[in-house]
mmCIF file of C-alpha atoms in Angstrom:
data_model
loop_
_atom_site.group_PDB
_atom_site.id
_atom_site.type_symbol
_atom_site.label_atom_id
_atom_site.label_comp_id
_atom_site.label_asym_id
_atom_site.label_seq_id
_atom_site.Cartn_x
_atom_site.Cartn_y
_atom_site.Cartn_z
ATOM 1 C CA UNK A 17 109.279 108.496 97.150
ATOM 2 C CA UNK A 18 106.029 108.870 95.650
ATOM 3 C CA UNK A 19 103.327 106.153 94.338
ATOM 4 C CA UNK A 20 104.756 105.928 91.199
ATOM 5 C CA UNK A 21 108.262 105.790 91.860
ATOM 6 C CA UNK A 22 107.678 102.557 93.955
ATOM 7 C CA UNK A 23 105.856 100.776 90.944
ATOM 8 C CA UNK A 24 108.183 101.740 88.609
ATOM 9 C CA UNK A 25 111.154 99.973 91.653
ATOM 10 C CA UNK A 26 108.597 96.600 90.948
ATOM 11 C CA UNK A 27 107.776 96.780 87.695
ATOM 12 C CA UNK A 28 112.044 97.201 86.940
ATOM 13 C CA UNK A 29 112.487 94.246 89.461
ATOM 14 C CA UNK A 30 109.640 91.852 87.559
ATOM 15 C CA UNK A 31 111.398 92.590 84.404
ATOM 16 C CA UNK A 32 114.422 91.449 85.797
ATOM 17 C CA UNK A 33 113.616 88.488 88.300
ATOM 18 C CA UNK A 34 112.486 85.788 85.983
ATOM 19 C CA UNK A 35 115.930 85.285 84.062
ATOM 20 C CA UNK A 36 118.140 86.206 87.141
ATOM 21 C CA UNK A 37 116.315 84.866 90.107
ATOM 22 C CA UNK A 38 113.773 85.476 91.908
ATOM 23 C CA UNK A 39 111.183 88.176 91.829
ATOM 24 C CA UNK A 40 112.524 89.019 95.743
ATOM 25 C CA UNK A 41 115.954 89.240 94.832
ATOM 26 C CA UNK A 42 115.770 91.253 91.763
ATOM 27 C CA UNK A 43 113.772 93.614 94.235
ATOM 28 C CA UNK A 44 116.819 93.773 96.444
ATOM 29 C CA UNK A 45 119.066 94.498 93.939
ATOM 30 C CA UNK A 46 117.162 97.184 92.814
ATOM 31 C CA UNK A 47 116.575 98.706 96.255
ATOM 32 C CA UNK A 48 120.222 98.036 97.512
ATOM 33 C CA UNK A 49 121.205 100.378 94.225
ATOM 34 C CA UNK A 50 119.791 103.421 95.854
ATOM 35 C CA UNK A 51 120.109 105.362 99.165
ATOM 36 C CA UNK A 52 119.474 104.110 102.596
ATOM 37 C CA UNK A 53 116.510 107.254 102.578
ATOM 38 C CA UNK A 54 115.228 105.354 99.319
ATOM 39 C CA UNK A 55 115.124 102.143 101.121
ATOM 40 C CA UNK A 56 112.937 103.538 104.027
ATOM 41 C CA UNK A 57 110.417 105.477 101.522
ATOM 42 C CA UNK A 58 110.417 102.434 99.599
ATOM 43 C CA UNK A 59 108.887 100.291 102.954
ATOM 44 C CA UNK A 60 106.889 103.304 103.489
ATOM 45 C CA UNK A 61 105.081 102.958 100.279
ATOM 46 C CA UNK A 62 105.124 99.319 100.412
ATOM 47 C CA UNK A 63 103.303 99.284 103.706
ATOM 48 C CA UNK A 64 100.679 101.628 102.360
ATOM 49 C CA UNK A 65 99.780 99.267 99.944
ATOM 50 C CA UNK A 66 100.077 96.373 101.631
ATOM 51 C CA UNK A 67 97.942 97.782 104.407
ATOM 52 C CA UNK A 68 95.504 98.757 101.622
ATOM 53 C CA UNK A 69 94.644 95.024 100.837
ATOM 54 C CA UNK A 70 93.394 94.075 104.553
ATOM 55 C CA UNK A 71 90.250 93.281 103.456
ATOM 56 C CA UNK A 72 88.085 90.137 104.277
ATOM 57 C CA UNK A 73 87.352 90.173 100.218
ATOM 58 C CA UNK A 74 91.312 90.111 99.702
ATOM 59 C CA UNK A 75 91.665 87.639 102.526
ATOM 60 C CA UNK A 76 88.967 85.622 100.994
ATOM 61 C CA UNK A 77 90.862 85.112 98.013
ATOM 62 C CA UNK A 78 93.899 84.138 99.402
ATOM 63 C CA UNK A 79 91.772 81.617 101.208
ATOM 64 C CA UNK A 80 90.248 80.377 97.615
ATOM 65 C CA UNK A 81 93.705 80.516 96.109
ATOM 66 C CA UNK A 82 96.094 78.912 99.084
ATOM 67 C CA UNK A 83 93.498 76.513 99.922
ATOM 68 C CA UNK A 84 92.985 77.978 103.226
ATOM 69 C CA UNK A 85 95.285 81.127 104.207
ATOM 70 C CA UNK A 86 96.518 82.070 108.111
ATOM 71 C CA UNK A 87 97.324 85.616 108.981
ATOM 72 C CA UNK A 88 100.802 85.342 108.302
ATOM 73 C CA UNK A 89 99.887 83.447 105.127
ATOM 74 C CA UNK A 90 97.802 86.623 104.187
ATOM 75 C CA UNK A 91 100.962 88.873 104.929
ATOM 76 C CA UNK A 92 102.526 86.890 102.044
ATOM 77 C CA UNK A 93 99.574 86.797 100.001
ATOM 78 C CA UNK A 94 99.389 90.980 99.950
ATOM 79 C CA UNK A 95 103.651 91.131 99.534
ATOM 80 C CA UNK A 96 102.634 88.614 95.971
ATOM 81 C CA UNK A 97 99.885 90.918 94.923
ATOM 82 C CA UNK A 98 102.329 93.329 94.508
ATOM 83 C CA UNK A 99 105.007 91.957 93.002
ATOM 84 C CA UNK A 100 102.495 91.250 90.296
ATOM 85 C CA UNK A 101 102.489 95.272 89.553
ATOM 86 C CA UNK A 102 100.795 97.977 89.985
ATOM 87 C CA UNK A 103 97.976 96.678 87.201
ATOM 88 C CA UNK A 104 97.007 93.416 88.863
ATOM 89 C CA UNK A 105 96.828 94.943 92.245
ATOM 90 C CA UNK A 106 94.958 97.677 91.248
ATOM 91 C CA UNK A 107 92.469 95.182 89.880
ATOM 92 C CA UNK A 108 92.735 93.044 92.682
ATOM 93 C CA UNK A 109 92.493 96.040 95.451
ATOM 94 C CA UNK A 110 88.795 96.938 93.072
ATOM 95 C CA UNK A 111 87.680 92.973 92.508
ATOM 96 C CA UNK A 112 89.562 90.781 94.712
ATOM 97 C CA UNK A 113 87.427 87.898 91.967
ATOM 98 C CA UNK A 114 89.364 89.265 89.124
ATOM 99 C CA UNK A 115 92.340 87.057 90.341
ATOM 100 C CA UNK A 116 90.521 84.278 88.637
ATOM 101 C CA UNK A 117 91.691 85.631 85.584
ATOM 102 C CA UNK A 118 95.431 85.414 86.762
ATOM 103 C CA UNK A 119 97.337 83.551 84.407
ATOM 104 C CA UNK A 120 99.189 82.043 87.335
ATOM 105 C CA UNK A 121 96.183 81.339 89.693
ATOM 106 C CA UNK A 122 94.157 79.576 86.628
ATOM 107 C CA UNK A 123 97.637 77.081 86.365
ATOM 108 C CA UNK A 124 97.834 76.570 89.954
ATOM 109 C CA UNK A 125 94.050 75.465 90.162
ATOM 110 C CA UNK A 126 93.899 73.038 87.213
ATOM 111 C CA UNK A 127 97.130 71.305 89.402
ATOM 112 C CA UNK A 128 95.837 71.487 92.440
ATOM 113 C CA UNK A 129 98.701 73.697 93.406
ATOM 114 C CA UNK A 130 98.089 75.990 97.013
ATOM 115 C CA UNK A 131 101.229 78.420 96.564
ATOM 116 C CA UNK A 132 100.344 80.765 93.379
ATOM 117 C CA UNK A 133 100.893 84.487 94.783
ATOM 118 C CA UNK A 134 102.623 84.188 97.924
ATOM 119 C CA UNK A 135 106.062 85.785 97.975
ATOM 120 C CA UNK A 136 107.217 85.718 101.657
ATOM 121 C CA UNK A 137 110.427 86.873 100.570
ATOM 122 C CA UNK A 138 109.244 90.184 99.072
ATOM 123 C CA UNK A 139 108.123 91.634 102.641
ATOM 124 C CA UNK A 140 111.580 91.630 103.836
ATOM 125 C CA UNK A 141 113.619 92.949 100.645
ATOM 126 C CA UNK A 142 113.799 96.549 102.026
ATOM 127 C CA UNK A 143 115.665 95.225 105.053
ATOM 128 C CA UNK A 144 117.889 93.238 103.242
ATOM 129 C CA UNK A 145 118.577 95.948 100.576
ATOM 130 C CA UNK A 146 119.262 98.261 103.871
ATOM 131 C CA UNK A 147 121.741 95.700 105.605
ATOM 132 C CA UNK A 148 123.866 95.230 101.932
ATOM 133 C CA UNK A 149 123.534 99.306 101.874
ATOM 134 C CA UNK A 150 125.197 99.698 105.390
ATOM 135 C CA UNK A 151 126.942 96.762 105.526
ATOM 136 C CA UNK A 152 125.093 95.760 108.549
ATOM 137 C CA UNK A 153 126.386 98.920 110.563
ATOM 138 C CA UNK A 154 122.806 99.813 111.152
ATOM 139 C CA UNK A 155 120.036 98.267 111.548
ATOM 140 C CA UNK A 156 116.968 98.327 109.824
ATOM 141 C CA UNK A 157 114.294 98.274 111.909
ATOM 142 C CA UNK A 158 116.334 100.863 114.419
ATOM 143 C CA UNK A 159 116.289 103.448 111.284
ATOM 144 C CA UNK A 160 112.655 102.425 110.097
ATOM 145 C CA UNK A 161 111.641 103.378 113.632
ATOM 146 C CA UNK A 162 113.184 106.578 113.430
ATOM 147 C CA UNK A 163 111.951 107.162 110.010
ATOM 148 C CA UNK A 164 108.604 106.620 111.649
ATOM 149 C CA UNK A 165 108.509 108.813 114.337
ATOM 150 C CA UNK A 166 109.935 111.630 112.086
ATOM 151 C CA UNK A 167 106.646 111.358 109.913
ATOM 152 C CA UNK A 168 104.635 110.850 112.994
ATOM 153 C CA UNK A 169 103.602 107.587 112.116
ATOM 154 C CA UNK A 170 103.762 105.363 115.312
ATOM 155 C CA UNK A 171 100.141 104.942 115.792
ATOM 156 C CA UNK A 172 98.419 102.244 113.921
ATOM 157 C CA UNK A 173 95.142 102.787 112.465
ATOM 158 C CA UNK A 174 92.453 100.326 112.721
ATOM 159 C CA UNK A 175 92.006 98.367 109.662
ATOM 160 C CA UNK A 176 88.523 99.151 107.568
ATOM 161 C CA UNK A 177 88.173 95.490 106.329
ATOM 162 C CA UNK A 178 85.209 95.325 105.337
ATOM 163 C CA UNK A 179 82.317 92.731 106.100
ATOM 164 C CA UNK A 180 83.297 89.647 107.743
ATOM 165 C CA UNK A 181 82.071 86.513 106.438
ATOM 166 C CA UNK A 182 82.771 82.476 106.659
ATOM 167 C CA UNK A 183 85.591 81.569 104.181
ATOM 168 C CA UNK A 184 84.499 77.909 104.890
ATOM 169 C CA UNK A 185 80.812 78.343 103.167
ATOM 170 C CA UNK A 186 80.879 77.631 99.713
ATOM 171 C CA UNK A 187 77.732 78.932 99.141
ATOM 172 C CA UNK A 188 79.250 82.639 100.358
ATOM 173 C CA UNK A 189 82.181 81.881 98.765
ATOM 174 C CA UNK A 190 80.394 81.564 95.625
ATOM 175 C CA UNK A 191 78.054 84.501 95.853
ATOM 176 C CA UNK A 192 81.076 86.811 97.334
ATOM 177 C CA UNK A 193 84.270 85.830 95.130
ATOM 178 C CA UNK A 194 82.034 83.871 91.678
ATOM 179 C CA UNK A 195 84.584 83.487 89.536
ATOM 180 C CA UNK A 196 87.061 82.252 92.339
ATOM 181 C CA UNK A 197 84.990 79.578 93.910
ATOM 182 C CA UNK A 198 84.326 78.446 90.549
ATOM 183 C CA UNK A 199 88.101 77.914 89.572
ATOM 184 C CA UNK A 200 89.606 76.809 92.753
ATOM 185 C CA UNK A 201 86.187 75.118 94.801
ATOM 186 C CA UNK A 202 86.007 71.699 93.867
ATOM 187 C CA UNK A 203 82.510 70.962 94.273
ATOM 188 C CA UNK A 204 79.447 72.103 93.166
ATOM 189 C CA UNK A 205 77.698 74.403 94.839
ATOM 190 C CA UNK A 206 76.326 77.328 92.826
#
């Protein structure tokens, strides 16, 4: 499955979620309608760019955004930037601060609100499209393992995250991620 395959699997999914449930299980649907081989180049893709937006920048937003943001928190916050599409997270992946401009982030900060972009659910729709696939005669991670080791792809590479810095300064907060701090810091530190 190539790059734009995948987006065009989201965008039909987002086009579909909001008047028949969730984002996550319009994804399913749409992944349980095609082959198990489908599925597993699907959650190859989806890993790429996933793994693309480990970046202390990235992370840094969720931070802004979720009012703080663990490491499994982050794994969320990268499965919501891409159920946004392919156009948000390409702007995000470039300017991590152009989230400020989200519709949905600007909402959640005027109410206080520390969930905008996290969709948990969206990081597991490939195995749950799999399991309605095979009825649960195989499993998912067995295949995705063998998948894996047919590309050659068991050995992780070391993130390039870019610079570390303290999510818990403002004042780098605000020079880093501008427009961010600005809409979701509630103090005043310029």
């Amino acid at each position: 499955m190539d790059i734009n395959a995948f987006w065009d699997i989201i965008e039909t999914a987002r086009r579909t979620g909001p008047g028949n449930g969730s984002f996550a299980d319009a994804l399913v649907d749409q992944l349980a309608s095609r082959s198990k081989q489908d599925i597993l180049e699907y959650q190859e893709r989806f890993d790429e760019v996933h793994d693309a937006l480990y970046r202390w920048d990235v992370w840094a937003a969720a931070y802004l955004i979720g009012g703080g943001c663990s490491d499994d928190s982050f794994i969320d916050f990268r499965a919501g930037l891409i159920s946004l599409g392919r156009d948000w997270y390409e702007n995000a992946a470039a300017c991590a601060d152009s989230l400020a401009g989200h519709p949905t982030v600007i909402a959640a900060a005027a109410r206080d609100r520390d969930d905008a972009l996290f969709c948990e659910e969206a990081n597991y729709a490939a195995p749950e499209a799999f399991q309605r696939v095979t009825g649960a005669d195989e499993d998912f991670y067995e295949a995705w393992r063998h998948y894996r080791e047919s590309l050659g792809a068991l050995a992780e590479r070391p993130a390039e995250m870019g610079e570390d810095f303290d999510f818990d300064d403002p004042q780098e907060m605000h020079r880093r991620l501008p427009r961010l701090a600005s809409l979701c810091l509630h103090d005043s530190v310029e």
